[in-house]
Short mmCIF file of C-alpha atoms and ligand atoms in Angstrom, two decimals:
data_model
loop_
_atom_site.label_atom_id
_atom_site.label_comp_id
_atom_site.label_asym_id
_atom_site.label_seq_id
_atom_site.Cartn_x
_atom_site.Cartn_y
_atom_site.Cartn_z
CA UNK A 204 13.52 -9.79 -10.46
CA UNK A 205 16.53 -11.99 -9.90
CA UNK A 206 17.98 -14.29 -12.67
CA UNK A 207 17.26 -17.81 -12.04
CA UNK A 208 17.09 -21.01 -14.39
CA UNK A 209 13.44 -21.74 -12.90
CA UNK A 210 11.90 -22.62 -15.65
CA UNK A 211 8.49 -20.97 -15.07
CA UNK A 212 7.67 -17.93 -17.18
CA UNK A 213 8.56 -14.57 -15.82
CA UNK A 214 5.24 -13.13 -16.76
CA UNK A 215 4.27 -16.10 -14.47
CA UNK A 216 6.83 -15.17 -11.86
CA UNK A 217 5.83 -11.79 -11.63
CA UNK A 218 2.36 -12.10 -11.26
CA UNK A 219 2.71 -15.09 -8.60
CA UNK A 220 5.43 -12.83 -7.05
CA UNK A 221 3.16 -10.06 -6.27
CA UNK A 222 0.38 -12.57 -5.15
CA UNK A 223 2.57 -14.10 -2.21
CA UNK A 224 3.96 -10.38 -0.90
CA UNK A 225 0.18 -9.67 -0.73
CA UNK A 226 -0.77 -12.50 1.41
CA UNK A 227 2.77 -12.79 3.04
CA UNK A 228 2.11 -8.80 4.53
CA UNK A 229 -1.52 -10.24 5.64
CA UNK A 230 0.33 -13.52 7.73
CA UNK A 231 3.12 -10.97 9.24
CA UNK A 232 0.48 -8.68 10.29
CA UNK A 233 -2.41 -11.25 11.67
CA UNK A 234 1.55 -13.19 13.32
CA UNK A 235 2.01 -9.46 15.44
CA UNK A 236 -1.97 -8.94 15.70
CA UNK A 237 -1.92 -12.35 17.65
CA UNK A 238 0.95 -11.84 20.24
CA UNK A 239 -0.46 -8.29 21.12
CA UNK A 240 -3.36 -10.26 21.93
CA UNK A 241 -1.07 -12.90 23.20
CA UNK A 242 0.39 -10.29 25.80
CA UNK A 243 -2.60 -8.17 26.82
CA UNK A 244 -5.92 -10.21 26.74
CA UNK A 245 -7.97 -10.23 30.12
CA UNK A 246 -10.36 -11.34 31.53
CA UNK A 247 -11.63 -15.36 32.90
CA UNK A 248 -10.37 -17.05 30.15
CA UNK A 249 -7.15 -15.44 30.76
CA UNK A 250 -4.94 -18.36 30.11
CA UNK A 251 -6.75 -20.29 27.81
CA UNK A 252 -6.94 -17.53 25.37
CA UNK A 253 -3.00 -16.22 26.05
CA UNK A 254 -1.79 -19.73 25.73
CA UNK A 255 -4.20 -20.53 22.07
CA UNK A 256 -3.06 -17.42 20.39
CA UNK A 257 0.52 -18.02 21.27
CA UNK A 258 -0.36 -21.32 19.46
CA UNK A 259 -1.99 -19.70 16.43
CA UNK A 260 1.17 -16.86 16.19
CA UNK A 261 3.47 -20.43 15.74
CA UNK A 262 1.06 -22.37 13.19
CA UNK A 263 1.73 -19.60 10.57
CA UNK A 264 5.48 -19.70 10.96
CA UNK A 265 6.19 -22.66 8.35
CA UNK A 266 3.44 -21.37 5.92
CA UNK A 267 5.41 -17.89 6.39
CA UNK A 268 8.65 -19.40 5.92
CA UNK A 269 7.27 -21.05 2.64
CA UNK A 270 5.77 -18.36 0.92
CA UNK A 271 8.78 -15.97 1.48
CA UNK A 272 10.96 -18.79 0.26
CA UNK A 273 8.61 -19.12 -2.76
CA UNK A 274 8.72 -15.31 -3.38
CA UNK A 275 12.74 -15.74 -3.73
CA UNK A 276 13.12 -19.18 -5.94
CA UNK A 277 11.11 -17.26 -8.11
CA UNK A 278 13.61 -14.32 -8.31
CA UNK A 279 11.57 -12.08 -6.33
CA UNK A 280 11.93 -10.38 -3.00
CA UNK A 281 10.20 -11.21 0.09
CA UNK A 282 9.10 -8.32 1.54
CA UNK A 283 9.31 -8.59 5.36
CA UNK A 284 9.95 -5.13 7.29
CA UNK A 285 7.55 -3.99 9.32
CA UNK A 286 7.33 -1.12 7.20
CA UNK A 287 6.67 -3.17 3.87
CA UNK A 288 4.01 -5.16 5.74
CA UNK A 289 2.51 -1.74 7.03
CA UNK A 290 1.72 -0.58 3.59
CA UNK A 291 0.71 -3.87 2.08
CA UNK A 292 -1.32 -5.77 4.54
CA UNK A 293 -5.34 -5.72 3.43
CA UNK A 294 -5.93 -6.49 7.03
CA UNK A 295 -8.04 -3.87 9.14
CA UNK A 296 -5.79 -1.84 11.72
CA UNK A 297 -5.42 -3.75 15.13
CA UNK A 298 -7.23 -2.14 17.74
CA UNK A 299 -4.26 -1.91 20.25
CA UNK A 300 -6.66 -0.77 23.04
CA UNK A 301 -8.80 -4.09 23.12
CA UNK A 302 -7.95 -6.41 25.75
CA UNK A 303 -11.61 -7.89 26.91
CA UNK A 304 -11.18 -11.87 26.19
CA UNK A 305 -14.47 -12.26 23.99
CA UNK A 306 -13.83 -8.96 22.07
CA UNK A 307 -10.19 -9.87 21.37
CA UNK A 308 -11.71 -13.45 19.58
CA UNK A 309 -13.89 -11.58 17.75
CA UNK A 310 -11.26 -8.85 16.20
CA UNK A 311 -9.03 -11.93 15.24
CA UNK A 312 -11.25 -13.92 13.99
CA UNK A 313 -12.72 -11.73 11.83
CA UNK A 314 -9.03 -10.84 10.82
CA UNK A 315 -8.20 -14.55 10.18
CA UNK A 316 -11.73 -15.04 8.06
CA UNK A 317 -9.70 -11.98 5.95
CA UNK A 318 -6.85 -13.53 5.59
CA UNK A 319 -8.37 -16.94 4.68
CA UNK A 320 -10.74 -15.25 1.72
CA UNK A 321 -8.00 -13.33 0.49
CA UNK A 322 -5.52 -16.87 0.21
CA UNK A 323 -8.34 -18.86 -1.19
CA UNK A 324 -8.60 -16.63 -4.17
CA UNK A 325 -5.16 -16.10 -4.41
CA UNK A 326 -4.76 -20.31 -4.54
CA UNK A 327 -7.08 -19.73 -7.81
CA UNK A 328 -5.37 -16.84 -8.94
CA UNK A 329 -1.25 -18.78 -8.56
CA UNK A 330 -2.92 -21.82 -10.61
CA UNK A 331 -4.06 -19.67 -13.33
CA UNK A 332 -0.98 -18.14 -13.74
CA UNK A 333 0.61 -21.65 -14.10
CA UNK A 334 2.45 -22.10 -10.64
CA UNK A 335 1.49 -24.78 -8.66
CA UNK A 336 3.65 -25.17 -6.31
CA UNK A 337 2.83 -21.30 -4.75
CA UNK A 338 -0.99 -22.95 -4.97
CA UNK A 339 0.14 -25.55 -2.90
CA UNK A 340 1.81 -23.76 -0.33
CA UNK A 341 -1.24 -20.92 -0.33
CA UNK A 342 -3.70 -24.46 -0.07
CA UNK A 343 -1.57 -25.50 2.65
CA UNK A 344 -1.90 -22.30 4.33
CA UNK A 345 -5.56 -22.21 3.63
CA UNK A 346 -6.55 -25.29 5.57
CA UNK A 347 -4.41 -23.71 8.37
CA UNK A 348 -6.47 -20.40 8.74
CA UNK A 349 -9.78 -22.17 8.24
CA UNK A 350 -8.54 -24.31 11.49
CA UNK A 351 -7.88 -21.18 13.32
CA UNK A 352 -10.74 -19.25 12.56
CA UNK A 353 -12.97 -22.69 13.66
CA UNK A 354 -10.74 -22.32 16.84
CA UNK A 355 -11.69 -18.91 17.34
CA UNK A 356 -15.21 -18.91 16.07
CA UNK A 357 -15.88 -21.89 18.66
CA UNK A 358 -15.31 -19.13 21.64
CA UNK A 359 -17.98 -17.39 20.19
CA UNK A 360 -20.86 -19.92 19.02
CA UNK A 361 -23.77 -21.29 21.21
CA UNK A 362 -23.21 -24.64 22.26
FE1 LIG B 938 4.58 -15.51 25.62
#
């Protein structure tokens, strides 16, 4: 870790550190999972679905921004190659040969309900270890991903 004159606990730092990699590799991942979708979804909802996950790719940019940012105030490093994210995300593998419309919502939103568990413990898990401000953000970012996944689910429900 980096010096800094943040006065939280390193012990604190590190752990909270560690958290927002975790969950930053699961944003970068579900961010590329939604433009290949973006780019190669078919079918009669063709534009409807190519212009909402274009949408849902640029809602996660800020919360992105903000944990990676966290990560470094805190004297960590954000860890955002492709590679780092490859070995760290907790997400399942995108299934790169999926283009029906229906099928597509279904893979992502069962990506984003992922994602969404794994930040809602990790909001618990930032306040225990005394930060929060990373709670906040992760909260933040919470609300965002439950939006989405109602977004996605809605394609999906019976009316
Ligand atoms: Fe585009």
């Amino acid at each position: 870790m980096h010096k800094t004159r943040n006065d939280l606990a390193a012990n604190t730092r590190k752990t909270v550190i560690e958290i927002l990699n975790a969950r930053l590799a699961d944003l970068l991942d579900l961010q590329l999972a939604l433009k290949h979708a973006h780019w190669n979804v078919k079918g009669p909802h063709f534009i409807a679905l190519h212009e909402m996950f274009d949408a849902m790719t640029d809602s996660y940019d800020a919360h992105v921004d903000d944990m990676a940012e966290r990560i470094t105030a805190l004297g960590g490093t954000a860890m955002g190659s492709v590679q780092a994210v490859g070995t760290a995300t907790s997400l399942e593998p995108w299934p790169t040969d999926l283009s029906d419309g229906l099928k597509v919502v279904e893979a992502l939103a069962a990506r984003t309900a992922a994602a969404a568990k794994a930040v809602r413990k990790a909001i618990d898990e930032t306040a225990e270890a005394g930060d929060a401000d990373a709670a906040d953000i992760l909260t933040a970012l919470s609300r965002q991903l439950d939006k989405n996944l109602w977004f996605l689910e809605s394609h999906l429900q019976k009316g």
